[in-house]
Structures are given as C-alpha cells and as structure tokens.
Coordinates of C-alpha atoms and ligand atoms in Angstrom, one line a residue:
X169 CA -14.5 -57.9 -53.0
X170 CA -15.3 -57.6 -49.3
X171 CA -18.1 -55.2 -48.4
X172 CA -16.3 -52.1 -47.0
X173 CA -18.8 -49.3 -47.5
X174 CA -20.1 -47.8 -44.4
X175 CA -23.8 -47.2 -45.1
X176 CA -24.2 -44.7 -42.2
X177 CA -21.7 -42.4 -43.9
X178 CA -24.2 -40.5 -46.0
X179 CA -23.1 -37.1 -44.5
X180 CA -26.5 -36.8 -42.9
X181 CA -28.7 -38.9 -40.7
X182 CA -30.6 -41.6 -42.7
X183 CA -34.3 -42.0 -42.5
X184 CA -36.2 -44.8 -40.7
X185 CA -37.1 -46.3 -44.0
X186 CA -33.5 -46.5 -45.0
X187 CA -32.5 -47.8 -41.6
X188 CA -35.1 -50.5 -41.7
X189 CA -33.4 -51.7 -44.9
X190 CA -29.7 -51.0 -44.2
X191 CA -29.0 -50.7 -40.5
X192 CA -27.4 -53.3 -38.4
X193 CA -25.0 -56.1 -39.3
X194 CA -25.8 -59.6 -40.4
X195 CA -25.2 -62.6 -38.2
X196 CA -22.3 -63.7 -40.4
X197 CA -20.3 -60.5 -40.5
X198 CA -16.5 -60.4 -40.4
X199 CA -16.5 -59.6 -36.7
X200 CA -17.5 -63.1 -35.8
X201 CA -14.5 -65.0 -34.6
X202 CA -16.1 -68.4 -35.1
X203 CA -18.3 -69.8 -37.9
X204 CA -21.6 -71.7 -37.6
X205 CA -21.5 -75.5 -38.0
X206 CA -24.8 -75.4 -39.8
X207 CA -24.5 -73.8 -43.2
X208 CA -26.0 -70.3 -43.2
X209 CA -29.2 -70.1 -45.2
X210 CA -28.9 -67.2 -47.6
X211 CA -32.4 -66.5 -48.8
X212 CA -31.2 -63.5 -50.8
X213 CA -32.2 -63.7 -54.5
X214 CA -30.1 -60.8 -55.4
X215 CA -26.6 -59.7 -54.2
X216 CA -25.3 -56.2 -54.0
X217 CA -21.9 -55.0 -55.3
X218 CA -19.6 -52.3 -54.0
X219 CA -18.6 -51.0 -57.4
X220 CA -19.7 -51.1 -61.0
X221 CA -16.5 -52.8 -61.8
X222 CA -17.3 -55.6 -59.4
X223 CA -20.7 -56.0 -61.0
X224 CA -19.1 -56.1 -64.5
X225 CA -16.5 -58.6 -63.4
X226 CA -19.3 -60.9 -62.1
X227 CA -21.4 -60.6 -65.2
X228 CA -18.5 -61.4 -67.5
X229 CA -17.5 -64.4 -65.5
X230 CA -14.3 -62.9 -64.1
X231 CA -15.3 -63.0 -60.4
X232 CA -16.5 -65.8 -58.2
X233 CA -19.2 -63.8 -56.3
X234 CA -22.9 -64.5 -56.3
X235 CA -25.2 -62.1 -58.0
X236 CA -28.6 -63.6 -58.7
X237 CA -30.1 -66.8 -57.5
X238 CA -31.7 -67.9 -60.8
X239 CA -28.6 -66.9 -62.7
X240 CA -25.3 -68.6 -63.5
X241 CA -23.7 -67.0 -60.4
X242 CA -26.4 -68.4 -58.1
X243 CA -26.5 -68.0 -54.3
X244 CA -24.0 -69.0 -51.6
X245 CA -26.2 -71.7 -50.0
X246 CA -27.0 -73.3 -53.4
X247 CA -23.3 -73.1 -54.4
X248 CA -22.2 -74.9 -51.3
X249 CA -24.7 -77.6 -52.1
X250 CA -23.3 -77.8 -55.6
X251 CA -19.7 -78.2 -54.5
X252 CA -20.7 -80.7 -51.8
X253 CA -22.6 -82.8 -54.4
X254 CA -19.6 -82.8 -56.7
X255 CA -17.5 -84.0 -53.9
X256 CA -19.9 -86.8 -53.0
X257 CA -20.0 -87.9 -56.6
X258 CA -16.3 -87.7 -57.1
X259 CA -17.0 -85.4 -60.0
X260 CA -15.6 -82.0 -61.0
X261 CA -18.8 -80.0 -60.9
X262 CA -22.5 -80.0 -60.2
X263 CA -25.5 -77.8 -61.0
X264 CA -28.5 -77.9 -58.8
X265 CA -32.1 -77.4 -60.1
X266 CA -35.6 -76.9 -58.7
X267 CA -36.5 -80.6 -59.2
X268 CA -35.2 -83.9 -60.7
X269 CA -37.4 -83.3 -63.8
X270 CA -35.9 -79.8 -64.0
X271 CA -32.4 -81.3 -64.1
X272 CA -33.4 -83.8 -66.8
X273 CA -35.3 -81.3 -69.0
X274 CA -32.6 -78.6 -68.7
X275 CA -29.9 -81.1 -69.8
X276 CA -32.1 -82.3 -72.7
X277 CA -32.8 -78.7 -73.9
X278 CA -29.0 -78.0 -73.7
X279 CA -27.8 -81.0 -75.7
X280 CA -30.6 -82.2 -78.0
X281 CA -31.2 -80.9 -81.5
X282 CA -34.0 -81.6 -84.0
X283 CA -33.3 -84.9 -85.7
X284 CA -31.3 -86.4 -82.8
X285 CA -32.2 -89.8 -81.5
X286 CA -32.1 -91.0 -77.8
X287 CA -32.2 -94.5 -76.4
X288 CA -33.7 -95.1 -72.9
X289 CA -33.8 -98.2 -70.8
X290 CA -37.2 -99.4 -69.7
X291 CA -37.8 -97.1 -66.7
X292 CA -39.6 -94.2 -65.1
X293 CA -42.6 -93.2 -67.2
X294 CA -42.3 -89.5 -66.3
X295 CA -39.2 -89.4 -68.5
X296 CA -41.1 -91.1 -71.3
X297 CA -43.9 -88.6 -70.9
X298 CA -41.4 -85.8 -71.1
X299 CA -40.1 -87.2 -74.3
X300 CA -43.5 -88.1 -75.9
X301 CA -45.3 -84.9 -74.9
X302 CA -42.6 -82.3 -75.1
X303 CA -39.2 -83.1 -76.5
X304 CA -40.4 -85.2 -79.5
X305 CA -43.3 -83.0 -80.6
X306 CA -41.8 -79.7 -79.8
X307 CA -38.1 -80.4 -80.7
X308 CA -38.4 -83.2 -83.2
X309 CA -36.1 -85.5 -81.2
X310 CA -36.8 -89.2 -81.9
X311 CA -36.5 -91.7 -79.1
X312 CA -36.9 -95.4 -78.2
X313 CA -37.1 -97.3 -75.0
X314 CA -35.0 -100.5 -75.0
X315 CA -36.6 -103.4 -73.2
X316 CA -33.4 -105.3 -72.5
X317 CA -30.6 -104.6 -70.1
X318 CA -27.5 -105.8 -72.0
X319 CA -25.1 -104.1 -74.3
X320 CA -26.4 -106.1 -77.4
X321 CA -29.9 -104.8 -76.7
X322 CA -28.7 -101.2 -77.0
X323 CA -26.1 -101.9 -79.7
X324 CA -28.8 -103.3 -82.0
X325 CA -30.8 -100.1 -81.8
X326 CA -28.2 -97.3 -82.1
X327 CA -28.2 -95.4 -85.3
X328 CA -26.0 -92.6 -86.7
X329 CA -28.5 -90.1 -85.3
X330 CA -28.2 -91.5 -81.7
X331 CA -26.9 -88.6 -79.6
X332 CA -27.2 -90.0 -76.2
X333 CA -28.2 -93.1 -74.2
X334 CA -30.1 -92.3 -71.0
X335 CA -30.0 -95.0 -68.4
X336 CA -31.9 -95.3 -65.1
X337 CA -30.3 -97.5 -62.5
X338 CA -32.0 -99.2 -60.7
X339 CA -34.9 -98.6 -63.0
X340 CA -38.0 -97.3 -61.3
X341 CA -40.1 -99.3 -60.6
X342 CA -38.8 -102.4 -62.5
X343 CA -35.5 -102.5 -60.7
X344 CA -33.6 -103.6 -63.8
X345 CA -29.8 -103.5 -63.5
X346 CA -28.4 -102.5 -66.8
X347 CA -24.8 -103.2 -68.0
X348 CA -23.5 -99.8 -67.3
X349 CA -19.9 -100.5 -68.2
X350 CA -20.6 -102.4 -71.4
X351 CA -23.1 -99.9 -72.7
X352 CA -20.9 -96.9 -71.8
X353 CA -18.0 -98.4 -73.7
X354 CA -20.1 -99.3 -76.7
X355 CA -21.6 -95.8 -76.7
X356 CA -18.3 -94.0 -76.4
X357 CA -16.8 -96.1 -79.3
X358 CA -19.6 -94.5 -81.4
X359 CA -19.2 -91.0 -80.0
X360 CA -22.6 -91.3 -78.1
X361 CA -23.0 -89.6 -74.7
X362 CA -24.1 -91.7 -71.7
X363 CA -26.3 -90.1 -69.0
X364 CA -27.3 -91.9 -65.9
X365 CA -30.1 -91.3 -63.4
X366 CA -29.0 -92.9 -60.2
X367 CA -31.7 -91.6 -58.0
X368 CA -32.9 -95.1 -57.0
X369 CA -29.4 -96.5 -56.5
X370 CA -27.9 -93.4 -54.7
X371 CA -24.2 -92.5 -54.9
X372 CA -23.7 -94.5 -51.7
X373 CA -24.6 -97.8 -53.3
X374 CA -23.2 -97.0 -56.8
X375 CA -20.1 -95.0 -57.8
X376 CA -21.6 -94.1 -61.1
X377 CA -18.7 -92.1 -62.5
X378 CA -16.3 -95.1 -62.2
X379 CA -18.1 -96.5 -65.2
X380 CA -17.0 -93.6 -67.4
X381 CA -20.5 -92.1 -67.8
X382 CA -20.6 -88.5 -69.0
X383 CA -23.4 -87.1 -66.9
X384 CA -25.5 -87.9 -63.8
X385 CA -28.9 -86.3 -63.5
X386 CA -30.7 -87.1 -60.2
X387 CA -33.6 -86.1 -58.0
X388 CA -32.5 -84.6 -54.7
X389 CA -36.1 -84.9 -53.6
X390 CA -35.5 -88.6 -52.7
X391 CA -32.6 -90.2 -50.8
X392 CA -30.2 -87.2 -51.0
X393 CA -32.3 -84.8 -49.1
X394 CA -33.9 -87.8 -47.4
X395 CA -36.7 -86.3 -45.2
X396 CA -39.5 -85.8 -47.7
X397 CA -39.4 -82.0 -47.0
X398 CA -37.9 -80.6 -50.2
X399 CA -37.8 -80.9 -53.9
X400 CA -34.6 -80.6 -56.0
X401 CA -32.5 -82.0 -58.7
X402 CA -28.9 -82.0 -59.9
X403 CA -26.8 -82.3 -63.0
X404 CA -23.3 -83.6 -62.2
X405 CA -20.2 -84.2 -64.4
X406 CA -17.1 -82.6 -65.8
X407 CA -16.6 -78.8 -65.3
X408 CA -16.7 -78.4 -69.1
X409 CA -20.0 -80.2 -69.4
X410 CA -21.7 -78.6 -66.4
X411 CA -20.5 -75.2 -67.4
X412 CA -21.9 -75.6 -70.8
X413 CA -25.3 -76.1 -69.2
X414 CA -24.8 -73.4 -66.6
X415 CA -23.8 -70.8 -69.1
X416 CA -26.2 -72.2 -71.7
X417 CA -29.8 -73.2 -71.0
X418 CA -29.8 -73.2 -67.2
X419 CA -30.5 -69.6 -66.4
X420 CA -32.8 -69.2 -69.5
X421 CA -34.9 -72.2 -68.8
X422 CA -35.1 -71.0 -65.2
X423 CA -34.9 -74.1 -63.1
X424 CA -33.1 -72.7 -60.0
X425 CA -33.8 -74.4 -56.7
X426 CA -35.0 -72.4 -53.7
X427 CA -32.2 -71.6 -51.2
X428 CA -34.3 -73.1 -48.4
X429 CA -34.6 -76.4 -50.3
X430 CA -30.9 -76.3 -51.0
X431 CA -30.3 -75.8 -47.3
X432 CA -32.6 -78.6 -46.3
X433 CA -30.8 -80.9 -48.8
X434 CA -27.4 -79.9 -47.2
X435 CA -28.8 -80.9 -43.8
X436 CA -30.1 -84.1 -45.2
X437 CA -26.9 -85.0 -47.0
X438 CA -25.1 -85.1 -43.7
X439 CA -26.7 -88.4 -42.8
X440 CA -27.0 -89.9 -46.3
X441 CA -24.7 -93.0 -45.8
X442 CA -26.3 -93.9 -42.5
X443 CA -29.8 -93.6 -43.9
X444 CA -29.0 -95.5 -47.1
X445 CA -27.5 -98.4 -45.0
X446 CA -30.8 -98.6 -43.1
X447 CA -32.9 -98.4 -46.3
X448 CA -30.8 -101.3 -47.8
X449 CA -31.1 -103.4 -44.6
X450 CA -34.9 -102.9 -44.3
X451 CA -35.5 -103.6 -48.0
X452 CA -33.4 -106.7 -48.1
X453 CA -35.3 -108.1 -45.1
X454 CA -38.8 -107.2 -46.5
X455 CA -37.9 -108.6 -49.9
X456 CA -36.8 -111.9 -48.3
X457 CA -40.0 -112.0 -46.3
X458 CA -42.2 -111.3 -49.3
X459 CA -40.4 -113.9 -51.4
X460 CA -41.5 -116.7 -49.1
X461 CA -45.1 -115.5 -48.7
X462 CA -47.7 -117.7 -50.4
X463 CA -49.8 -114.8 -51.6
X464 CA -46.8 -113.2 -53.4
X465 CA -46.2 -114.3 -57.0
X466 CA -42.8 -112.8 -57.5
X467 CA -40.4 -110.2 -56.0
X468 CA -38.0 -108.0 -57.8
X469 CA -35.2 -106.8 -55.6
X470 CA -31.5 -106.6 -56.8
X471 CA -30.3 -108.1 -53.5
X472 CA -32.3 -111.4 -54.0
X473 CA -30.6 -114.3 -55.8
X474 CA -33.8 -114.6 -57.9
X475 CA -33.3 -111.2 -59.5
X476 CA -32.2 -111.8 -63.1
X477 CA -29.3 -109.4 -62.8
X478 CA -28.4 -110.2 -59.2
X479 CA -24.8 -111.1 -60.0
X480 CA -24.3 -107.9 -62.0
X481 CA -25.7 -105.9 -59.1
X482 CA -23.3 -107.7 -56.7
X483 CA -20.3 -106.6 -58.8
X484 CA -21.5 -103.0 -59.2
X485 CA -23.2 -102.1 -56.0
X486 CA -22.3 -101.9 -52.4
X487 CA -26.0 -102.1 -51.4
X488 CA -29.2 -102.8 -53.2
X489 CA -31.3 -99.8 -52.3
X490 CA -34.7 -99.2 -50.6
X491 CA -37.1 -100.0 -53.4
X492 CA -38.9 -103.4 -53.9
X493 CA -41.3 -104.4 -56.7
X494 CA -43.5 -107.4 -56.2
X495 CA -46.7 -108.9 -57.5
X496 CA -49.6 -110.5 -55.7
X497 CA -51.2 -113.7 -57.0
X498 CA -54.6 -112.0 -56.5
X499 CA -53.9 -109.2 -58.9
X500 CA -54.7 -105.5 -58.5
X501 CA -57.7 -106.3 -56.3
X502 CA -55.4 -108.1 -53.9
X503 CA -52.9 -105.2 -54.0
X504 CA -55.6 -102.7 -53.2
X505 CA -56.9 -104.8 -50.2
X506 CA -53.3 -105.2 -48.9
X507 CA -52.6 -101.4 -49.2
X508 CA -55.9 -100.4 -47.7
X509 CA -55.1 -102.6 -44.7
X510 CA -51.6 -101.4 -43.9
X511 CA -51.5 -99.5 -40.7
X512 CA -48.0 -98.5 -40.2
X513 CA -46.9 -98.4 -43.8
X514 CA -48.4 -95.6 -45.9
X515 CA -49.9 -95.2 -49.3
X516 CA -48.1 -92.5 -51.3
X517 CA -45.8 -91.7 -54.2
X518 CA -42.1 -90.8 -54.2
X519 CA -39.4 -92.6 -52.2
X520 CA -36.3 -92.0 -50.2
X521 CA -37.8 -90.6 -47.1
X522 CA -38.0 -92.1 -43.6
X523 CA -41.6 -93.3 -44.0
X524 CA -42.2 -96.5 -45.9
X525 CA -44.7 -95.9 -48.7
X526 CA -46.5 -98.2 -51.1
X527 CA -47.8 -97.5 -54.6
X528 CA -49.6 -100.2 -56.5
X529 CA -49.2 -100.7 -60.3
X530 CA -52.8 -99.5 -60.7
X531 CA -51.9 -96.2 -59.0
X532 CA -48.5 -95.7 -60.8
X533 CA -49.9 -96.5 -64.3
X534 CA -53.5 -95.2 -63.7
X535 CA -53.6 -93.7 -67.1
X536 CA -52.2 -96.7 -69.1
X537 CA -53.8 -99.8 -70.5
X538 CA -53.2 -103.1 -68.9
X539 CA -51.0 -104.2 -71.9
X540 CA -48.9 -101.0 -71.6
X541 CA -48.4 -101.6 -67.9
X542 CA -47.2 -105.1 -68.6
X543 CA -44.7 -103.9 -71.2
X544 CA -43.3 -101.6 -68.5
X545 CA -42.9 -104.7 -66.3
X546 CA -45.7 -103.6 -64.1
X547 CA -48.4 -106.3 -64.5
X548 CA -51.6 -107.1 -62.6
X549 CA -51.0 -107.2 -58.9
X550 CA -47.8 -105.1 -58.9
X551 CA -46.8 -103.2 -55.8
X552 CA -43.9 -100.8 -55.4
X553 CA -42.6 -100.5 -51.9
X554 CA -40.4 -97.6 -51.0
X555 CA -38.9 -98.9 -47.8
X556 CA -38.2 -96.4 -45.2
X557 CA -36.1 -96.2 -42.0
X558 CA -38.5 -97.7 -39.4
X559 CA -37.5 -100.8 -37.4
X560 CA -37.4 -103.9 -39.6
X561 CA -39.6 -106.1 -37.5
X562 CA -42.3 -103.5 -37.4
X563 CA -42.4 -103.3 -41.2
X564 CA -42.6 -107.0 -41.6
X565 CA -45.3 -107.3 -38.9
X566 CA -47.5 -104.7 -40.6
X567 CA -46.9 -106.2 -44.0
X568 CA -47.9 -109.7 -42.6
X569 CA -51.1 -108.5 -41.1
X570 CA -52.0 -106.5 -44.3
X571 CA -51.4 -109.6 -46.4
X572 CA -53.5 -111.7 -44.0
X573 CA -56.5 -109.6 -45.0
X574 CA -56.2 -110.5 -48.7
X575 CA -58.6 -113.3 -49.5
X576 CA -57.0 -116.6 -50.8
X577 CA -59.4 -117.0 -53.6
X578 CA -58.5 -114.0 -55.7
X579 CA -56.7 -114.9 -58.9
X580 CA -55.9 -111.7 -60.8
X581 CA -55.5 -111.6 -64.6
X582 CA -52.7 -113.6 -66.1
X583 CA -52.9 -112.1 -69.7
X584 CA -50.5 -109.3 -70.3
X585 CA -47.8 -110.8 -68.0
X586 CA -44.4 -109.6 -69.2
X587 CA -42.1 -112.3 -70.6
X588 CA -39.1 -112.9 -68.4
X589 CA -36.7 -111.6 -71.0
X590 CA -37.9 -108.8 -73.2
X591 CA -36.1 -107.6 -76.3
X592 CA -36.5 -104.8 -78.8
X593 CA -37.9 -101.4 -78.3
X594 CA -41.3 -100.0 -77.3
X595 CA -42.8 -96.6 -77.5
X596 CA -45.0 -95.8 -74.5
X597 CA -48.1 -94.0 -75.4
X598 CA -48.2 -90.3 -74.9
X599 CA -50.3 -89.7 -71.8
X600 CA -52.0 -86.4 -71.1
X601 CA -51.1 -85.6 -67.5
X602 CA -53.6 -82.9 -66.8
Ligands
PLP969 C1 -35.7 -92.1 -61.0 C2 -36.3 -90.7 -61.0 N1 -35.6 -89.7 -61.5 C3 -36.1 -88.4 -61.5 C4 -37.3 -88.2 -60.9 C5 -37.9 -86.8 -60.9 O1 -37.6 -86.2 -59.7 P1 -38.4 -85.0 -59.0 O2 -39.7 -85.5 -58.5 O3 -37.5 -84.4 -58.0 O4 -38.7 -84.0 -60.1 C6 -38.0 -89.2 -60.3 C7 -39.3 -88.9 -59.6 O5 -39.9 -89.8 -59.1 C8 -37.5 -90.5 -60.3 O6 -38.1 -91.5 -59.7

C-alpha cells in the first residue's frame, strides 16, 4: 500500500485551502535516495488510506500499516520504539504507553478479574496506591505486599486465587533484591504469572527475561529515555501476551504515548548503556563514601557488601544501578538540613536523568504515618539519592559540604525502625492523593 494517488489530478485546479492541506511532498517521500539517521518524528494522529479495502484490511488486522495513534495500529515513530524496546529486552514484542503507571494499570485491567489475588514485594507506594484506591475497591481484586525477598516468603502467602506475582527490582526506594529465579519457578509451578518492574535496575544491568518472567512493565520516563524530558511506559513480553493487551484493553483504556515523547525516548535509548555505566559508577562511589561517614547510620546499595542481598545482586546483575537509600543518625531533621544545603545536587522526585536528585523519606511518604514509613523500610532520617551523570568527585564534594552543615547533636527518633529481616505481609493504608 504505497501512496500512488496524485492529489493534483482533480480535473480542475484545486483551491488554496485544499493546496494548503494537500500540496507539496513530505520530507521522507520515495524520491529521497538516502534516509535520515535520526528517526523521523511522525506527529500524525491519523493516517490516510488509498482505498476502502486498504482501510478494511487495516482494521481487521490483515495489514501492517498505521491508522490511528491511540489505536492498535499506532503510529510509525511509536512502532519503531516498540520494536527497538523488544530488541533491547530480547523479547518478542513491546507495547508503549503514555507513562509507567499507564503500562501497569493497562496490564492490570487486562488480566485481573474480580476475586483474583495479587502478591507484591515491598516496593513503590504508587503501585500500592493504585491497588488500594482503584483496583481493589473498583474491581474487587485482593492483594498483599510481601515484606520478605525469598521464595519461602512468597510461597507462604500464595493461595489458589493468586493470579499474579508482581515484583519490583531493585525495589524503589528500599533497594531490595528479590529472588527472581526462585519466585518465578515457584509461581510457574502453580500456574501463577510473574511480572517484573525493572525500572530501577534497567535492562542494561539485569536481563530480566532470562529468569523466565512473563511480563516486564517499566517506566520509560527514567533511565530509558534518560534526559528528564519525556514521560512514557512499556509492557514487554511474548507476542501472544502483548497482543492480548494491544487488541484488548490498550486502545480502550487509551494510554497511548505522544509520538514526540516516543521520539525523545528513541533518541535517549541510543546512549542507554553509556549512561547506565556512569550512573552505576557514580552511585557505587557515593555509596562507599556515605557508608564511611560518621553522620550516616546505614546505607542501602546493592553494590555494597553490607547490603543483605549483595551476593544475590552480584550473581544477577552486571551493575547495581543509580539509586541509593541511606539514613542519617540525626533523623528527618538532619535529612532536611542536608538537602537544603546541597548546592550542586538537587531536591526532586523521579530518577534516571543526568541530574542527581535527592528526596527524603519525609518527602516520599509525606502522607504516611511514621510507623507506615518504617514498615516500608523508610524510617526516620531516610534519604533516597537518584545519582546522575555528573563527575563523581563533584558529587562527593557537594555531599560532604552538605553533611558538614548537619549539627552533630541531632538524634532522630529510634522507634519505628524496621527490623533487619521482615516477614509476612502488610497492607499499606489507602492514601488520598488529591
Ligand atoms: C519503579 C517504578 N515503576 C513505575 C513508575 C511509574 O512511572 P511513570 O512516572 O512513568 O508513570 C515509577 C515512578 O516513579 C517507578 O519508580
């Protein structure tokens, strides 16, 4: 289906209004002898057909051409991103969405039914908010968050209603490293699906599909696009599974990405391995620096020997990522003073962009009680550092001078500290976000 119609052949001169719409040729017409190295950005939300038959072939799935950006046929720039992501992940197929949360909720809507049960690892509280505020009350899906990281912790809590196990690795912001292989095997023996959110680990550090997982959902907003300039998400897996979502909920829920954000992500992806290597290097150096600092109570970074799952991380990962969690002896007050005194490092949410950003536990869990924060592994004095791409020495120098400003005599609150090894489940409170 190449475009062959000559729009000027209307048997009479066409008006200026029509010319303004139809005249001229696009920059990527067939006459070009060479192609651009940068992917063309197709902003078109709708694509025209030559014939009714072409249209019908497209709508019934018999033709590979784009038709509508929100629809199953998508848009050429977005489709290129989808195939590139599938290749990066060594997977058969990918579907791109308007945000990471869009990917997670589209996949949940597709596969979950009333009465199903889901197990999560202790992680990102946006997902628990999605479950507690939307999926559970509106769809009647039960869920539990597993505090442990080993196969026995999950095995003890599966039931015959458990439809899927959803695992975030590394968990944000606790940086737990779950036993992906063991949990996947146990789940598959019971016919339970395994989904992984590898946004924090990235496909550079972790080859998630080598562990047999069924689906990856991730945020493109972070390391994959990498420049803090676009929002997006992806669902990646077998063609059968991805097509089930594409032809099922995807177009109805309406979570298409903007072509411009897809284009920015394609540009960002080109440097992903280089950027991740620098994030890994900077975070390792900062984590080691913080671990030796007298005002720091503990540091959580999978690349440190002190991390409880360090050995597991070494066997699974080729790098330990750009996120660090640590706690200051002086509690939240100390964390606030440190953050307010940073010059080079910024205060802000999100991660995976060139700029180093810090968010304290008080900021992340601003709407949770102290005890709930502790249950999430985010006690008094907690700081999440999303380490960027700056020169390592500059990051350490700024952190050093900011910590110098923290008074020695602050002591924080010791109650509510999480035990080193947590077991069982917990149900984070439903939090009203608005
Ligand atoms: C691990 C993880 N997954 C998914 C998301 C959601 O991504 P987005 O902000 O693109 O919706 C986030 C956001 O912070 C995240 O940290």
